[in-house]
PDB file of C-alpha atoms in Angstrom:
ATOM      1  CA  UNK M   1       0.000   0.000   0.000  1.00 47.00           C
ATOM      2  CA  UNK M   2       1.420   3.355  -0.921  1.00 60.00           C
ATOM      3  CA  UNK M   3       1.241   5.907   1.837  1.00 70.00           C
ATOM      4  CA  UNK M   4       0.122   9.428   1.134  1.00 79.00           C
ATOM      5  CA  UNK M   5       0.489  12.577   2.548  1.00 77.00           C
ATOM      6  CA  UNK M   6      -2.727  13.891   4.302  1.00 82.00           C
ATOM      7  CA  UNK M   7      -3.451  17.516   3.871  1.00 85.00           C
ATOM      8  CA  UNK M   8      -4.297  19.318   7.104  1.00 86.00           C
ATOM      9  CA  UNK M   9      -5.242  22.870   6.262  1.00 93.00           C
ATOM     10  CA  UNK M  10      -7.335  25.983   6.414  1.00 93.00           C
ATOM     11  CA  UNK M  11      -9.520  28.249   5.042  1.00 91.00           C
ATOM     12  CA  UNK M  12      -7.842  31.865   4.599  1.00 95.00           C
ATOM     13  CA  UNK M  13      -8.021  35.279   4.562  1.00 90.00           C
ATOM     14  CA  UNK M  14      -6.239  37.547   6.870  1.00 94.00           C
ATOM     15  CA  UNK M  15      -7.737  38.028  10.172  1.00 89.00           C
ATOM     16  CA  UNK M  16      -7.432  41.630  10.536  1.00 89.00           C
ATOM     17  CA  UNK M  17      -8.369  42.489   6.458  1.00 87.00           C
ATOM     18  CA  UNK M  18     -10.867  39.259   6.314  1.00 83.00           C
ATOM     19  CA  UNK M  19     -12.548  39.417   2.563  1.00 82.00           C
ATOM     20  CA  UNK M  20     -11.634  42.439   1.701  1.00 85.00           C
ATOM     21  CA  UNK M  21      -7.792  41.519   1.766  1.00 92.00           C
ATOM     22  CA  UNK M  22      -7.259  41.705  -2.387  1.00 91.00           C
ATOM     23  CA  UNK M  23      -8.278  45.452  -2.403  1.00 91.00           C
ATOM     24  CA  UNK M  24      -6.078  46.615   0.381  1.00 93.00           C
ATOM     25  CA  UNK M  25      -3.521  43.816   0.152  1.00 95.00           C
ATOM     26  CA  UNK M  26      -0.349  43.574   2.638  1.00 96.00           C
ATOM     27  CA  UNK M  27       2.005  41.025   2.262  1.00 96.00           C
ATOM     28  CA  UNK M  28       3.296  41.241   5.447  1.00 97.00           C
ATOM     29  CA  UNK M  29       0.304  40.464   7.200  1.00 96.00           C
ATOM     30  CA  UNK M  30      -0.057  37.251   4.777  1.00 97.00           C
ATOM     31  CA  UNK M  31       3.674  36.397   5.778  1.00 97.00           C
ATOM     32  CA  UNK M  32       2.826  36.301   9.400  1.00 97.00           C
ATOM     33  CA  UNK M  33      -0.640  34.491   9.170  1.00 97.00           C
ATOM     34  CA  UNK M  34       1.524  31.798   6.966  1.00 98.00           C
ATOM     35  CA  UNK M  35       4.503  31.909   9.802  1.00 98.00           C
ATOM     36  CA  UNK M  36       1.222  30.611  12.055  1.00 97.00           C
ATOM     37  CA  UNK M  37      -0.329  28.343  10.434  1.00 97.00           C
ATOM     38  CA  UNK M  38       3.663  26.604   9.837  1.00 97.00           C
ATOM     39  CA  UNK M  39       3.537  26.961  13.612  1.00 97.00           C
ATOM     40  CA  UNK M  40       0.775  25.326  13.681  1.00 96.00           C
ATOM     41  CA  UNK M  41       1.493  22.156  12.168  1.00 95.00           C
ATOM     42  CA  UNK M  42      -0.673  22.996   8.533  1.00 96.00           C
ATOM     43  CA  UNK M  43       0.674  22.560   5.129  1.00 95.00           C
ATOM     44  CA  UNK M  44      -2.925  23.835   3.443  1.00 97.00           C
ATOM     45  CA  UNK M  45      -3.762  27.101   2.645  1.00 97.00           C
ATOM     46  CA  UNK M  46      -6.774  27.671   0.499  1.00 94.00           C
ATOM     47  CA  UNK M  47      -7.558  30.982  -0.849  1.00 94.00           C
ATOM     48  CA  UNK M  48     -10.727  32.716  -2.436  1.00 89.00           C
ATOM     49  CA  UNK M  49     -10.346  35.275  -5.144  1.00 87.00           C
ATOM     50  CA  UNK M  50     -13.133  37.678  -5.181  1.00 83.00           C
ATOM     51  CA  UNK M  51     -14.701  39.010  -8.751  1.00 79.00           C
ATOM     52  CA  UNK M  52     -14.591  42.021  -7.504  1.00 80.00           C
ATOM     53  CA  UNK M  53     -11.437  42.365  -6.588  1.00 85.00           C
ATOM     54  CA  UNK M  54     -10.129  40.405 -10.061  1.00 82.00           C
ATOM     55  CA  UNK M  55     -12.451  41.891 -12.330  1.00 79.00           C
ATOM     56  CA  UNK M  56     -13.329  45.199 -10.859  1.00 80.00           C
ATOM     57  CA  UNK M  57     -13.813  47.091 -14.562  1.00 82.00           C
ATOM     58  CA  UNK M  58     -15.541  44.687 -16.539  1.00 81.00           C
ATOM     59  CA  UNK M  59     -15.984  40.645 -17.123  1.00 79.00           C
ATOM     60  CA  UNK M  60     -13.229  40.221 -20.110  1.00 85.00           C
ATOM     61  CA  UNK M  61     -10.318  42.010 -18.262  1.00 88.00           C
ATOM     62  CA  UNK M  62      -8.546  40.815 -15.007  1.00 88.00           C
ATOM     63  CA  UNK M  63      -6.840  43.327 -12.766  1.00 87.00           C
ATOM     64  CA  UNK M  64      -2.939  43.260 -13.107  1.00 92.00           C
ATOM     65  CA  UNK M  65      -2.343  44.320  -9.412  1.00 94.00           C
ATOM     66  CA  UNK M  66      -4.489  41.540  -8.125  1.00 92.00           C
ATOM     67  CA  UNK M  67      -2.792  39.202 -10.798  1.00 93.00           C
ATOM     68  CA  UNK M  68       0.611  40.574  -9.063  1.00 96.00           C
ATOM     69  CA  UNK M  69      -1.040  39.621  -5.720  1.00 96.00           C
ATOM     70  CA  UNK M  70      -1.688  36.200  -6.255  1.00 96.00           C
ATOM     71  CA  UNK M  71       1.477  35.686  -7.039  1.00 97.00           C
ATOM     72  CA  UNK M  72       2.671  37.280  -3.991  1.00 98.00           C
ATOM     73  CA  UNK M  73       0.706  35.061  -1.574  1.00 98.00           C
ATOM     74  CA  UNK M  74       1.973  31.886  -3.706  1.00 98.00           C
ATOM     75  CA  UNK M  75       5.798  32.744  -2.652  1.00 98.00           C
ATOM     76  CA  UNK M  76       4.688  33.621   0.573  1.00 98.00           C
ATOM     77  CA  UNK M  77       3.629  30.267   0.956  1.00 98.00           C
ATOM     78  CA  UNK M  78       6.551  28.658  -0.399  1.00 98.00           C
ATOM     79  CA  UNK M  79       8.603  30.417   2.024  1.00 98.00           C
ATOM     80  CA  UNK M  80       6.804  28.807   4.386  1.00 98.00           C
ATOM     81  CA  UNK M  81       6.506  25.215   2.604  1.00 97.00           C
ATOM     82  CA  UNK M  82       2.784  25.518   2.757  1.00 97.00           C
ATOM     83  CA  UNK M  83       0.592  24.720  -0.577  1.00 96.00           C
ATOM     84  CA  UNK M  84      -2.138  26.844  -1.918  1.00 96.00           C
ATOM     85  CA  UNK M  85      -5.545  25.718  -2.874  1.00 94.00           C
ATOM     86  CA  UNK M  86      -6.374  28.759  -4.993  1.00 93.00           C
ATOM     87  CA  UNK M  87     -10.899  29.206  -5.134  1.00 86.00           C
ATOM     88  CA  UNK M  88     -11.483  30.564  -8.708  1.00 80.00           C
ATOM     89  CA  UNK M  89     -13.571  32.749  -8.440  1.00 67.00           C
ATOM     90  CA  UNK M  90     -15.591  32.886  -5.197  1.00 63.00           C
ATOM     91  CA  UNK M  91     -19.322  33.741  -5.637  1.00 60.00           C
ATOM     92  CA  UNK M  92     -20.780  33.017  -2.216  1.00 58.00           C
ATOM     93  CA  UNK M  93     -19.483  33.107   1.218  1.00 58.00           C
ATOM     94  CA  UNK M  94     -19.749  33.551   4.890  1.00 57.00           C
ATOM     95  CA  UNK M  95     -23.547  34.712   4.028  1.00 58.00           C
ATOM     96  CA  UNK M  96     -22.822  37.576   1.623  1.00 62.00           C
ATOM     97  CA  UNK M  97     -23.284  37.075  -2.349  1.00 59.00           C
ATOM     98  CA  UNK M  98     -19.629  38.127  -3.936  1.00 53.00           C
ATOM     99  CA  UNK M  99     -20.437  37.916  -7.881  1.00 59.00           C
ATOM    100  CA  UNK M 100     -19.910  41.392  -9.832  1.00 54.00           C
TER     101      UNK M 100
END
C-alpha cells in the first residue's frame, strides 16, 4: 500500500483584512498568518479570489495588481513550505453574495 500525505489545512483570509484583503492587500500580514499556520502544524492554505477584486472594470479584463497579488501570496507560501488551494472565483461566502 502506498502511503500518502494527508493535507491538514485551512480556510484563509487575513484576520485583521478578512474578505476584503485583495483590495487593500499587505504582504506582510499574509507572511505572518503563513509563519502561524507553519507553527501550527498545517501545510494547506486555500484561498478565495473575489470578482470584484479580479475583475473590478468589466468581465473580459482581469486586474494586473491583483494578478501581481496572487502571485505574492503563492511565494509567501513557499517560504513557508505551505501549498495553496487557490478558489477561482468565489461567488458566495460567509452569508454575503460576492459575484460582480
Amino acid at each position: 500500500m502506498d502511503s500518502e500525505e494527508f493535507l491538514l489545512g485551512v480556510n484563509y483570509w487575513p484576520r485583521k483584512k478578512a474578505m476584503t484583503w485583495w483590495n487593500h492587500f499587505d504582504v506582510k500580514e499574509v507572511e505572518n498568518d503563513f509563519q502561524t499556520i507553519q507553527d501550527l502544524g498545517l501545510s494547506l492554505v486555500r484561498i478565495f479570489l473575489l470578482w470584484e477584486s479580479f475583475q473590478p472594470e468589466s468581465p473580459d479584463r482581469v486586474a494586473a495588481k491583483a494578478v501581481e497579488h496572487v502571485c505574492t501570496v503563492a511565494n509567501a507560501a513557499a517560504k513557508y513550505g505551505l501549498k495553496l488551494d487557490v478558489t477561482f472565483f468565489t461567488g458566495h461566502m460567509s452569508g454575503p453574495n460576492w459575484c460582480p
